PDB file of C-alpha atoms in Angstrom:
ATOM      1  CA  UNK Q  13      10.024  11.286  16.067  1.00  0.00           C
ATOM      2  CA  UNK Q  14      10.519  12.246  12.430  1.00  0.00           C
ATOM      3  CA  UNK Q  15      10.451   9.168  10.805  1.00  0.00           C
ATOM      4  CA  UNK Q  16      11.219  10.855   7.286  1.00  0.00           C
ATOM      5  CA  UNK Q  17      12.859  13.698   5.791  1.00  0.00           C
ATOM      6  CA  UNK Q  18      12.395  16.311   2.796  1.00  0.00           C
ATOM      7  CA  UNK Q  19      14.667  14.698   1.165  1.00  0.00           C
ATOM      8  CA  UNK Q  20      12.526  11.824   1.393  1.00  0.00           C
ATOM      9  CA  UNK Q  21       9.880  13.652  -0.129  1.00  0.00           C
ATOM     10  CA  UNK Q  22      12.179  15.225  -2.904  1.00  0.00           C
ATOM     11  CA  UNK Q  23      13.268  12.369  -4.375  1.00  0.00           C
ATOM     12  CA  UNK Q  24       9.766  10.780  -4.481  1.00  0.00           C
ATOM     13  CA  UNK Q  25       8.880  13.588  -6.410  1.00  0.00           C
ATOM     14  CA  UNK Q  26      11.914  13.664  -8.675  1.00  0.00           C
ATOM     15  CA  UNK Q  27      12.717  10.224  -8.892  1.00  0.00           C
ATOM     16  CA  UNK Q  28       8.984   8.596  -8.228  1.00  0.00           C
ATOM     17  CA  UNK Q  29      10.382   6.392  -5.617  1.00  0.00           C
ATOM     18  CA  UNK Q  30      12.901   6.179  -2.425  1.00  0.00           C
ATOM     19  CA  UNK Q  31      13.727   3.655  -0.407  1.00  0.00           C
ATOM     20  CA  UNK Q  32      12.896   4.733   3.752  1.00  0.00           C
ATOM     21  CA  UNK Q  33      14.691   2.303   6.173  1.00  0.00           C
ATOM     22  CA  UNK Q  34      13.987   1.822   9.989  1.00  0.00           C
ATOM     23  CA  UNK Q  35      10.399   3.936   9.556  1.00  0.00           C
ATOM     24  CA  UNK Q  36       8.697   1.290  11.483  1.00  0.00           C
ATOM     25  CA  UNK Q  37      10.050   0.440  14.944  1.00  0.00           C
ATOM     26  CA  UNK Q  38      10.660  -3.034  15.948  1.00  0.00           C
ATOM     27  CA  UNK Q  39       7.556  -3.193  18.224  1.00  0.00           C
ATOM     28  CA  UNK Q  40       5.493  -2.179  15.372  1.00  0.00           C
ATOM     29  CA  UNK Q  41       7.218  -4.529  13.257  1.00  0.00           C
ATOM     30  CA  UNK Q  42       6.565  -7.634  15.554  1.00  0.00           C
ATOM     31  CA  UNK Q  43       3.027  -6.910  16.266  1.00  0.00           C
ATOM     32  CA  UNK Q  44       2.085  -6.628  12.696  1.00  0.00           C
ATOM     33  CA  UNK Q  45       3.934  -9.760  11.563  1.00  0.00           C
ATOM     34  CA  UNK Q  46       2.306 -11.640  14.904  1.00  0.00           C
ATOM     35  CA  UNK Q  47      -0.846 -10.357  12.786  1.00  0.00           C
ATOM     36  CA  UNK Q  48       0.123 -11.636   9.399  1.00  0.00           C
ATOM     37  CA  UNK Q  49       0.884 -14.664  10.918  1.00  0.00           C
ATOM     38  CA  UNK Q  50      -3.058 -15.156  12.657  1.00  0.00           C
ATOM     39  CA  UNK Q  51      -4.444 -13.615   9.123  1.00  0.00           C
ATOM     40  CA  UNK Q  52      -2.528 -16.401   6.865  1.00  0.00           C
ATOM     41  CA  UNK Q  53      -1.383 -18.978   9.349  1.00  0.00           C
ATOM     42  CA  UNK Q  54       2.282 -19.686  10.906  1.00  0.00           C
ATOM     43  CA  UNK Q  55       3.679 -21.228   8.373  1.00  0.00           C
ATOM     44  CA  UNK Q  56       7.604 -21.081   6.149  1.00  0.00           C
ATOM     45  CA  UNK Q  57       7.853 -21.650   2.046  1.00  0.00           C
ATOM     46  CA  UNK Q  58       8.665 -24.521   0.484  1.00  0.00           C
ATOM     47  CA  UNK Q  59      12.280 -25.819   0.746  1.00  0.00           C
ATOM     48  CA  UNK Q  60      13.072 -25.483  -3.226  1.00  0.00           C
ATOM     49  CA  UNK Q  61      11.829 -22.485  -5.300  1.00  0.00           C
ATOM     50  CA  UNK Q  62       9.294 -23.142  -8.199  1.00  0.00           C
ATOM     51  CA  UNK Q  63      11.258 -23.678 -11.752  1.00  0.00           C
ATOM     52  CA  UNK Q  64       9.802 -20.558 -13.224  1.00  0.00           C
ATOM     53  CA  UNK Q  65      11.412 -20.303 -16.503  1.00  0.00           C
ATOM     54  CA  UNK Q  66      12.412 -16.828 -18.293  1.00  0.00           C
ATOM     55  CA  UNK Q  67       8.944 -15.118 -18.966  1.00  0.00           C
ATOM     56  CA  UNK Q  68       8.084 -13.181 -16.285  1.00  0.00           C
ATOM     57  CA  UNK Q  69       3.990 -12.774 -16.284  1.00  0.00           C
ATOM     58  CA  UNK Q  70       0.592 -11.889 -14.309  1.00  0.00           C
ATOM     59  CA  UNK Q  71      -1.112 -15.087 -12.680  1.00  0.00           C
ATOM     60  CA  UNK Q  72      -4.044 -15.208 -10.111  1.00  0.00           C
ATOM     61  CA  UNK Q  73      -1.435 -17.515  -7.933  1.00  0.00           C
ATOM     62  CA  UNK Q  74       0.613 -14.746  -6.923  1.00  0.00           C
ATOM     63  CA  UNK Q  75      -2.601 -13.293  -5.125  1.00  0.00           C
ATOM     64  CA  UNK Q  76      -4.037 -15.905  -3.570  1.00  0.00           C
ATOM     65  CA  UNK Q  77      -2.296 -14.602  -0.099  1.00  0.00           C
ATOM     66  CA  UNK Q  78      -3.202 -10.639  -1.166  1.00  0.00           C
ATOM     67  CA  UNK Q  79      -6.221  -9.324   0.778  1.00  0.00           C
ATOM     68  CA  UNK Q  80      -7.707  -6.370   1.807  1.00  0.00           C
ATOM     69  CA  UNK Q  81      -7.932  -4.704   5.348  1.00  0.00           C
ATOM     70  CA  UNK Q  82     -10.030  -4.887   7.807  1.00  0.00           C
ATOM     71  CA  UNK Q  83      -9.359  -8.425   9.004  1.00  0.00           C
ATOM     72  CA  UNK Q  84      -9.642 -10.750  12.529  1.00  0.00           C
ATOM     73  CA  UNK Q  85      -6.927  -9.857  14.312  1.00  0.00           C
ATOM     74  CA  UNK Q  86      -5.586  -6.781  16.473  1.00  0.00           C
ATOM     75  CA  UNK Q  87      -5.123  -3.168  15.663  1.00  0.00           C
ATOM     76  CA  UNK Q  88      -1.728  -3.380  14.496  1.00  0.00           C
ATOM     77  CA  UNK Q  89      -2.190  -4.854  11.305  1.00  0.00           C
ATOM     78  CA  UNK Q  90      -5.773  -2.953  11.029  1.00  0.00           C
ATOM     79  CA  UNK Q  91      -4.190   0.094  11.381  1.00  0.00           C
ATOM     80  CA  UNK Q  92      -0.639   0.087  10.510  1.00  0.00           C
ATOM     81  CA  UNK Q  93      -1.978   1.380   6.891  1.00  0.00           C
ATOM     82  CA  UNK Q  94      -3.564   4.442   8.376  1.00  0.00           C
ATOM     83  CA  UNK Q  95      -0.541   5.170  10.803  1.00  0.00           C
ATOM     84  CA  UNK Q  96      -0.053   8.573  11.676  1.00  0.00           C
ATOM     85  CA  UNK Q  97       3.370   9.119  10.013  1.00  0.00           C
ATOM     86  CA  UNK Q  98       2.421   7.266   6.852  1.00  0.00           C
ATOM     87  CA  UNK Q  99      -0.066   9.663   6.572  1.00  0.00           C
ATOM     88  CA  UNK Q 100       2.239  12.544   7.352  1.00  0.00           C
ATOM     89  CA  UNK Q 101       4.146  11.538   4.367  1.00  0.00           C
ATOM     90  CA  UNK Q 102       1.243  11.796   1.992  1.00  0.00           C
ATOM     91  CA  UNK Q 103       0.458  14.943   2.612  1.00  0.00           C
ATOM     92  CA  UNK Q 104       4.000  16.060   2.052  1.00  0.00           C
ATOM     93  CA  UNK Q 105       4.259  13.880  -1.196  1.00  0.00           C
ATOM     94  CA  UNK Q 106       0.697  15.045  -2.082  1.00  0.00           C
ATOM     95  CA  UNK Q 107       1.095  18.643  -0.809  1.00  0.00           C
ATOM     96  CA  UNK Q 108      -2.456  18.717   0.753  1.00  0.00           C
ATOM     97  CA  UNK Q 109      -3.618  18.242   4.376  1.00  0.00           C
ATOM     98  CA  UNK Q 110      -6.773  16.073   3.475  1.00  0.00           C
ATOM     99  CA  UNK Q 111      -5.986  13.112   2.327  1.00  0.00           C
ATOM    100  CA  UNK Q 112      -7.681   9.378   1.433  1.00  0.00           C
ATOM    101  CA  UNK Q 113      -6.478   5.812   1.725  1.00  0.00           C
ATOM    102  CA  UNK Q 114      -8.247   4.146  -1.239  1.00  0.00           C
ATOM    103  CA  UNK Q 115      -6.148   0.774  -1.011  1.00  0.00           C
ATOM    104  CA  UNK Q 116      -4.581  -1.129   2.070  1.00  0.00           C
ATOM    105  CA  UNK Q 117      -4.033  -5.092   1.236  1.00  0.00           C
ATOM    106  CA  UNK Q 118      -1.753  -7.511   3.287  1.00  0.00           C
ATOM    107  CA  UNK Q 119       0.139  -9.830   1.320  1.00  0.00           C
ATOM    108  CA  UNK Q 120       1.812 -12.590   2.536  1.00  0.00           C
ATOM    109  CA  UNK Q 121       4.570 -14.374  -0.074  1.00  0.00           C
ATOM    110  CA  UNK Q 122       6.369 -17.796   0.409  1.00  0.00           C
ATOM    111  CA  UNK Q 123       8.660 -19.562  -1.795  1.00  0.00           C
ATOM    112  CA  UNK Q 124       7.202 -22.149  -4.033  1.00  0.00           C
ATOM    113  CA  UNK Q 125       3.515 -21.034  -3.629  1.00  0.00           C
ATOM    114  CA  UNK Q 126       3.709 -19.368  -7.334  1.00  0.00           C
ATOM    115  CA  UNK Q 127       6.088 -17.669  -9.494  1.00  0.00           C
ATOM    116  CA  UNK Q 128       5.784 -14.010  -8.414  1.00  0.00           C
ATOM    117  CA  UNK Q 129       8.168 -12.964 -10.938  1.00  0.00           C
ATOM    118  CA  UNK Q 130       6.048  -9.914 -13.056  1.00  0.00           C
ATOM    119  CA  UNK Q 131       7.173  -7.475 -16.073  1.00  0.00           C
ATOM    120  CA  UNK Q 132       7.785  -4.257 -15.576  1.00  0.00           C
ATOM    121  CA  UNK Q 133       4.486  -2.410 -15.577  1.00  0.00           C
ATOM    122  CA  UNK Q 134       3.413   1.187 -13.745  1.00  0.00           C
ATOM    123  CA  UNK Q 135       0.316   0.809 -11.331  1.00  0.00           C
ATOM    124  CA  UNK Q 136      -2.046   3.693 -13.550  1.00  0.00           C
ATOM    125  CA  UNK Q 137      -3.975   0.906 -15.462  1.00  0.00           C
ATOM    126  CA  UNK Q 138      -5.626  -0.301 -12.587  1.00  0.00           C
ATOM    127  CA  UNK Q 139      -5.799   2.891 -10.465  1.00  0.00           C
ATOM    128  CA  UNK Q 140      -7.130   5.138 -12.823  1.00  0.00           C
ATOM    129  CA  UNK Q 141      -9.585   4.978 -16.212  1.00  0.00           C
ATOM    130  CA  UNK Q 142      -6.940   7.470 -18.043  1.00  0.00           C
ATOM    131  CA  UNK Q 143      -3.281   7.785 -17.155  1.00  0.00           C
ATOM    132  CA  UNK Q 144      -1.103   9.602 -14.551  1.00  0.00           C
ATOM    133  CA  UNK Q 145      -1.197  13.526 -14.380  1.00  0.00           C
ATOM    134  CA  UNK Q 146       1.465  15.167 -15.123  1.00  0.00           C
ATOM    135  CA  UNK Q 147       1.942  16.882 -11.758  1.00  0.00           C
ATOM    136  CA  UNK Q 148       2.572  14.116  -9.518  1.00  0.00           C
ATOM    137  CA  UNK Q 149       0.392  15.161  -6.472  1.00  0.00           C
ATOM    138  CA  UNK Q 150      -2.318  14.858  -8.657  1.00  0.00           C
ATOM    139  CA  UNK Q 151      -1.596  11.248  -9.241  1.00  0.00           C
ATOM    140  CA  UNK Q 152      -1.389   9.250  -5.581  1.00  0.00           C
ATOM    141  CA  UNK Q 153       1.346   7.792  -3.687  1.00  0.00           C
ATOM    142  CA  UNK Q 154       1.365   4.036  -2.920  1.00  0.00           C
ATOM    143  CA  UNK Q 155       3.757   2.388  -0.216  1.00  0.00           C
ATOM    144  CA  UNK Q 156       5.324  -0.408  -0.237  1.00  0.00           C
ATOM    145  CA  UNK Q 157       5.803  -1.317   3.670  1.00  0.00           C
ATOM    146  CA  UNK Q 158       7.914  -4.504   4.441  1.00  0.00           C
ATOM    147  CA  UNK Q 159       7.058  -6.436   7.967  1.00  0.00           C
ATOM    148  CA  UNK Q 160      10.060  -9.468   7.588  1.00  0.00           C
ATOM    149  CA  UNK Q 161      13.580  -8.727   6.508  1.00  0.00           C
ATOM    150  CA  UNK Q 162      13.541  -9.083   2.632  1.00  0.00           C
ATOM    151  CA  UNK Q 163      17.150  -9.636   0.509  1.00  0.00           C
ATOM    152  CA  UNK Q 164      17.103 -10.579  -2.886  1.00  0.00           C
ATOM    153  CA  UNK Q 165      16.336 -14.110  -2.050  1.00  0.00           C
ATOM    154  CA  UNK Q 166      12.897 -12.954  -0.551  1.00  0.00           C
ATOM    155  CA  UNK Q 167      11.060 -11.260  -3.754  1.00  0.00           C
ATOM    156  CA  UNK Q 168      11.700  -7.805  -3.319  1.00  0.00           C
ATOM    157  CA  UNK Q 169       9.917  -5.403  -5.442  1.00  0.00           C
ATOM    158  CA  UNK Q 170      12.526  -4.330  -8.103  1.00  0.00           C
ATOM    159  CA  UNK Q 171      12.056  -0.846  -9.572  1.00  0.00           C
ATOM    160  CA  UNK Q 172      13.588   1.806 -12.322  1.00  0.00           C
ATOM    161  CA  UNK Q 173      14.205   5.535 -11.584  1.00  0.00           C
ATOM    162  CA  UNK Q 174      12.072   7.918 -13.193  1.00  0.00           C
ATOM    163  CA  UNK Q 175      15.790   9.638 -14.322  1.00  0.00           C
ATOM    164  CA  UNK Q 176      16.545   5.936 -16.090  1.00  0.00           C
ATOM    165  CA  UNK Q 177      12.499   5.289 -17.617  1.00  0.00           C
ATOM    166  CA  UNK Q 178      12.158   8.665 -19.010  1.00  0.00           C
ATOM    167  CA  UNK Q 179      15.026   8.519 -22.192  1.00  0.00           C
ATOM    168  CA  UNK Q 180      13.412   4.977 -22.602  1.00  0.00           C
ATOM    169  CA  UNK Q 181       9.499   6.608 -23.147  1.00  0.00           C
ATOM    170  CA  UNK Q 182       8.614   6.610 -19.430  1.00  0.00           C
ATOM    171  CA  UNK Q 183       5.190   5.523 -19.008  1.00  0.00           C
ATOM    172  CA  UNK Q 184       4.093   6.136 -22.986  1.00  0.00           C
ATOM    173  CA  UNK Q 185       6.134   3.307 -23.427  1.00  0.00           C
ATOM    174  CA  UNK Q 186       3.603   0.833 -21.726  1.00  0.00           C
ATOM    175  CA  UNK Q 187       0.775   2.918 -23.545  1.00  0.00           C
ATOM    176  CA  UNK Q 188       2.367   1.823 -26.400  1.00  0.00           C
ATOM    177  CA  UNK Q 189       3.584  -1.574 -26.512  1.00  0.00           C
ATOM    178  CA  UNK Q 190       7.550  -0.632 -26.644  1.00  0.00           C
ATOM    179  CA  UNK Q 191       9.418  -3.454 -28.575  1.00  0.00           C
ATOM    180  CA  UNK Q 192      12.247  -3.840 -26.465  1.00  0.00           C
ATOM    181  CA  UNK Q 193      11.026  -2.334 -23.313  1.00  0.00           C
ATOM    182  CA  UNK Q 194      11.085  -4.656 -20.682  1.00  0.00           C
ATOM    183  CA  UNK Q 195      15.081  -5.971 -21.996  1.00  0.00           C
ATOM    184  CA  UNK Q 196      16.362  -2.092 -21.556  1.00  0.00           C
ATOM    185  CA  UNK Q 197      13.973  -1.731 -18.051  1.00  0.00           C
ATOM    186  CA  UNK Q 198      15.932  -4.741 -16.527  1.00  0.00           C
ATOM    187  CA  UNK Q 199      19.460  -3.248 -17.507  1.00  0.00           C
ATOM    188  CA  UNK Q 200      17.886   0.037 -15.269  1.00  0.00           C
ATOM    189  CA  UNK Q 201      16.297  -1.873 -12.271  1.00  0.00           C
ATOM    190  CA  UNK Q 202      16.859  -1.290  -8.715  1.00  0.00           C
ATOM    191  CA  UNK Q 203      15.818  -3.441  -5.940  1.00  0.00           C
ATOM    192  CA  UNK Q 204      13.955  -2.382  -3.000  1.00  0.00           C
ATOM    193  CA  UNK Q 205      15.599  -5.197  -0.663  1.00  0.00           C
ATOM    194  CA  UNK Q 206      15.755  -3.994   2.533  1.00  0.00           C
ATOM    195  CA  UNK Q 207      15.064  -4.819   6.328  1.00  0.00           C
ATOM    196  CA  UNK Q 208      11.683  -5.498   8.172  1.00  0.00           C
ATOM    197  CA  UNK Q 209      10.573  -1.536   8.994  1.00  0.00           C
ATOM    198  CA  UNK Q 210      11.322  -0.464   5.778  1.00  0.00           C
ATOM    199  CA  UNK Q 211       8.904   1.513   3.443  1.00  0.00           C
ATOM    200  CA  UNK Q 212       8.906   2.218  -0.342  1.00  0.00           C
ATOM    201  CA  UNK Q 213       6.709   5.049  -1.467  1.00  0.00           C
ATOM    202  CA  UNK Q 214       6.316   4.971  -5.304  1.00  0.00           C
ATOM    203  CA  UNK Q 215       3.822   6.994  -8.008  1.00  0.00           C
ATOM    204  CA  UNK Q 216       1.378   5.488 -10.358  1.00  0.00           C
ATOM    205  CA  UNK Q 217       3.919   6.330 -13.319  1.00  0.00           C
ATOM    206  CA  UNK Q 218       6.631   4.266 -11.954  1.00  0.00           C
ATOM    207  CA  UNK Q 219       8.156   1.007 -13.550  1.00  0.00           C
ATOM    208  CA  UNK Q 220       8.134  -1.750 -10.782  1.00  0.00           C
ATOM    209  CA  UNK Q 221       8.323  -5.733 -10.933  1.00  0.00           C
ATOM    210  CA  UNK Q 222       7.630  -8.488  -8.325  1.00  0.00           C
ATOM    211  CA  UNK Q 223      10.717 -10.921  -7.786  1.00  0.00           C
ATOM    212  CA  UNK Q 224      10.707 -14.493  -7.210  1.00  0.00           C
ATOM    213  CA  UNK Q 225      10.912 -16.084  -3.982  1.00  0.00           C
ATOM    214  CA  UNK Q 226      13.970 -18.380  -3.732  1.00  0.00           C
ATOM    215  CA  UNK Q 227      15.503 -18.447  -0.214  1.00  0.00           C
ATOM    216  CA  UNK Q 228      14.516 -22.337   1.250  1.00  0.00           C
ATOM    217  CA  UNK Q 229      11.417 -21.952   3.392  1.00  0.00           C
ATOM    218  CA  UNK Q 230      11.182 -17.974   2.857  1.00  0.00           C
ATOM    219  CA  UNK Q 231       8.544 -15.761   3.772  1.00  0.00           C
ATOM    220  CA  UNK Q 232       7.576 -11.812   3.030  1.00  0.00           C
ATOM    221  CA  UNK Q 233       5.291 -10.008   4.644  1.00  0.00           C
ATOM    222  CA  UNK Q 234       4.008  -6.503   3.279  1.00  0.00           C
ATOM    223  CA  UNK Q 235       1.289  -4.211   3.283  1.00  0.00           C
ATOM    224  CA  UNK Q 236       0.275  -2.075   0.092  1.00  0.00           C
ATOM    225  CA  UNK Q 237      -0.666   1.426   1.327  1.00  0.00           C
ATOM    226  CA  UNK Q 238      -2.546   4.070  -1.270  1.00  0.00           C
ATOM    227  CA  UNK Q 239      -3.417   7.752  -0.669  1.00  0.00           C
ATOM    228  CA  UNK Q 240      -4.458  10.046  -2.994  1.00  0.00           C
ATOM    229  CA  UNK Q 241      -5.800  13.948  -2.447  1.00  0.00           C
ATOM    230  CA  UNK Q 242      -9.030  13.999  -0.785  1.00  0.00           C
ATOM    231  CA  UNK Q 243     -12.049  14.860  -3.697  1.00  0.00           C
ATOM    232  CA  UNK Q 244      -9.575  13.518  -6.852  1.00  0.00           C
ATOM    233  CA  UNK Q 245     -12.031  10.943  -7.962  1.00  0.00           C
ATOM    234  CA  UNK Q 246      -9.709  10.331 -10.934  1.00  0.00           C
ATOM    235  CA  UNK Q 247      -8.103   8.123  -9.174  1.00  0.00           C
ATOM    236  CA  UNK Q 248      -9.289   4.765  -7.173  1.00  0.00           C
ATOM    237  CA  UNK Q 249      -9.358   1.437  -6.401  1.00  0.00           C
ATOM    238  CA  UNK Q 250     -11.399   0.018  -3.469  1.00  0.00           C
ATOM    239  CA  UNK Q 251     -14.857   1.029  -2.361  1.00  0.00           C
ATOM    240  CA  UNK Q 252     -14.626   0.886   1.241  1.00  0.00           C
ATOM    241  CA  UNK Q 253     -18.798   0.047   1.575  1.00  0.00           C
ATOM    242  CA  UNK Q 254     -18.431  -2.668  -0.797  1.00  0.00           C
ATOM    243  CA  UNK Q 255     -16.351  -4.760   1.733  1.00  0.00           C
ATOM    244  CA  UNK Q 256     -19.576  -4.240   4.558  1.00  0.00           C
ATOM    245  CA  UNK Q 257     -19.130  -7.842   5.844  1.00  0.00           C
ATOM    246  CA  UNK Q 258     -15.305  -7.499   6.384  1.00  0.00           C
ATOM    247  CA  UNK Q 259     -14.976  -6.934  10.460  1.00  0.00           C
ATOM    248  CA  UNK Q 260     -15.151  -3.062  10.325  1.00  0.00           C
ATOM    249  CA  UNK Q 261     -15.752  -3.196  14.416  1.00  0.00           C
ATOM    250  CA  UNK Q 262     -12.154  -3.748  14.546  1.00  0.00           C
ATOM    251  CA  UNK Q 263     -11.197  -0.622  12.724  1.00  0.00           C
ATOM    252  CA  UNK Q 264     -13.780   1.924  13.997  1.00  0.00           C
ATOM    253  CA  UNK Q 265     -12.766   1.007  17.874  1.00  0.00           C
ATOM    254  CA  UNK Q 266      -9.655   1.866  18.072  1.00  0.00           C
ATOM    255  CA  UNK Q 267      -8.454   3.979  15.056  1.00  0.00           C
ATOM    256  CA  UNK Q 268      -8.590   8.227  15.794  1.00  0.00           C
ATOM    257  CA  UNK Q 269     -11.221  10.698  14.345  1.00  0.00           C
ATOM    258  CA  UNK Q 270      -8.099  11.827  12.104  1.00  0.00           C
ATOM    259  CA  UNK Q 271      -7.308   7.827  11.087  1.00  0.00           C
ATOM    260  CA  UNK Q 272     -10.861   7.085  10.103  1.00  0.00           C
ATOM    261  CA  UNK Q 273     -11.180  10.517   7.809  1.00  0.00           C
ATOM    262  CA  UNK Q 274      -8.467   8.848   6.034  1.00  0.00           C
ATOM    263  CA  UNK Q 275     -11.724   6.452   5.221  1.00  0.00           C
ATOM    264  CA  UNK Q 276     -14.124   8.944   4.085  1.00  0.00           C
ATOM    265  CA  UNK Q 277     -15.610   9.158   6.991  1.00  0.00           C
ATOM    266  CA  UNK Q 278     -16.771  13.022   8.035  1.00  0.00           C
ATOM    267  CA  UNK Q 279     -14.602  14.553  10.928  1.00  0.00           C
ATOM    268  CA  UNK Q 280     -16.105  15.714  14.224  1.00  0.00           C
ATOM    269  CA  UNK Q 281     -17.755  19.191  13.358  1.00  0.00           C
ATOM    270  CA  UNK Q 282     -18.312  18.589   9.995  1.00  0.00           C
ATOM    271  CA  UNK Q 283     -22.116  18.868   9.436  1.00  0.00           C
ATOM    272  CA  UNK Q 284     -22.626  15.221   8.723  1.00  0.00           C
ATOM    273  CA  UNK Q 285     -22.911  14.855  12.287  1.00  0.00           C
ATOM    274  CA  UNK Q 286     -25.984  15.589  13.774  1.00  0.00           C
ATOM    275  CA  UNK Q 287     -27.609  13.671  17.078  1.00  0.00           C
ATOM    276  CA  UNK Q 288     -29.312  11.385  14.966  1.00  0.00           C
ATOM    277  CA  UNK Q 289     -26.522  10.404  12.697  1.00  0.00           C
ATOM    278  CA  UNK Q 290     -24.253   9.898  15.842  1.00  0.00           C
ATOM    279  CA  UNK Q 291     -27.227   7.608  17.175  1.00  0.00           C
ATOM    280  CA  UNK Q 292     -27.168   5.257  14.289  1.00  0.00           C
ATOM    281  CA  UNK Q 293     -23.347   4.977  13.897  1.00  0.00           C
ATOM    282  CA  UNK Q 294     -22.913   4.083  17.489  1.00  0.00           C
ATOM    283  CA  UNK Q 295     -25.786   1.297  16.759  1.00  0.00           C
ATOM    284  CA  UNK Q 296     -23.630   0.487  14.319  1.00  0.00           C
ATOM    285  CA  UNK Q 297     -20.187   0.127  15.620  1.00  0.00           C
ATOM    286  CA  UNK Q 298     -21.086  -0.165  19.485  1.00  0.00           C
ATOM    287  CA  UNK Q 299     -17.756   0.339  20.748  1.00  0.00           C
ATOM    288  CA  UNK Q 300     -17.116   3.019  18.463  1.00  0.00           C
ATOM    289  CA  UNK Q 301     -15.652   6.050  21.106  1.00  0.00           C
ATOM    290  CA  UNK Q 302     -17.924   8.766  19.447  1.00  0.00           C
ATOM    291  CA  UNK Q 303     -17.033  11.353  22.006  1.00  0.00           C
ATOM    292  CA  UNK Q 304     -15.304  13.880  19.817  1.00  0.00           C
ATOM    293  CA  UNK Q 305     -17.971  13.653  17.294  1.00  0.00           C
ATOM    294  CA  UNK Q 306     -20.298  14.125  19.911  1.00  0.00           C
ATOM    295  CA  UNK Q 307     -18.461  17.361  21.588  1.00  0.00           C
ATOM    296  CA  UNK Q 308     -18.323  18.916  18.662  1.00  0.00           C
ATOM    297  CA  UNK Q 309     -21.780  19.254  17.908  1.00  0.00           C
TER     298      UNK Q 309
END
């Protein structure tokens, strides 16, 4: 099923954003949010929203529920990040074949917990050391996938059109300190409300804000998905190694040779893979089905 079209991929390129409903089906849906809920615990919001004043800002408290794959529970939420349509639309945003998943993180949102409310900001400073190409598959795509219905009561990610940003300085603008910036951003800004399924793929040059949770006892569930072209070290975020301890088991048994590329890690045939390197990654990851790697030796 084609779960996107080239329009899709158009306006992302044109626009640095669009809005995909029904991409997930509702059995992917439920098994991810029965995940979210065994990651962060079954649990609602607060009955009354947090008094959270007109200064929208960055504060550790919005990420204290924000956390990166792999984690405890089943495949679904393990994987959903790496699914095979998700990458699909990467390499039709990115125009490449090989492509990388350098940030996956759950994060789990409930009213009163903290003021989520952010300024507009674009997503370069922290996934780059210089600032976004000017071709845009050069830069990365990140997406935005919601797992519980989200209306504008349930912090949806509000954003502003390339076509609106651009006569306002477009991402110079943050460079630069803009007087003014984030008053004429707000008069452009779009919201990404939408129902559980939904995805929201979006460029490193585009103007975005989180929203405030203020529906009594509400919840949001969402999963921040990153690919960028396979060998552009310009760009980056996690260092898969770096989270070692983090239950990897649960990723390497079950995801495809194609899934776990999206990793890093060398596909079957590649010469990587010798007898002895097979050996010691199925010591490592013991129910790790190695058979391809091995057959194509």
């Amino acid at each position: 099923m084609d779960r996107f079209t080239s329009d899709h991929v158009t306006q992302w390129r044109q626009e640095g954003g669009v809005l995909i409903e029904g991409f997930f089906t509702a059995e992917e849906v439920a098994a991810v949010h029965a995940d979210f809920e065994r990651v962060f615990g079954d649990r609602s919001g607060a009955t009354d929203p947090l008094d959270t004043g007109d200064k929208p800002n960055f504060d550790a408290s919005q990420f204290n529920t924000f956390a990166a794959i792999p984690f405890d529970c089943s495949p679904a939420l393990n994987l959903i990040g790496v699914h095979p349509e998700l990458i699909k639309f990467a390499q039709a945003a990115l125009g490449c074949e090989e492509v990388h998943l350098y940030q996956c993180q759950a994060w789990a949102k409930y009213t009163g917990d903290a003021d989520y409310a952010q300024p507009f900001h674009c997503d370069f400073a922290n996934h780059t050391l210089t600032v976004p190409a000017e071709n845009a598959s050069d830069n990365s795509v990140t997406i935005l996938c919601y797992f519980t219905d989200v209306t504008e009561a349930h912090g949806p990610m509000h954003y502003v059109r390339r076509s609106d940003s651009d006569p306002l300085g477009g991402p110079d603008a943050q460079l630069r300190n803009q007087p003014g910036l984030q008053r004429a951003l707000l008069a452009k800004a779009c919201s990404s409300a939408a129902p559980a399924g939904t995805i929201f793929p979006y460029s490193i040059d585009v103007y975005h804000r989180g929203t405030n949770l203020t529906a009594p006892n509400g919840v949001r569930y969402a999963v921040m998905v990153c690919f960028k072209k396979a060998g552009n070290e310009a760009v980056g975020y996690h260092a898969w190694p770096f989270h070692h301890q983090q239950p990897w088991h649960n990723i390497f048994a079950h995801a495809t040779p194609s899934q776990l590329a999206c990793f890093g890690v060398p596909a079957p045939g590649q010469p990587f893979w010798t007898p002895l390197t097979i050996e010691r990654a199925q010591a490592r990851y013991p129910d790790w089905d190695m058979s391809a790697y091995a057959d194509a030796l």
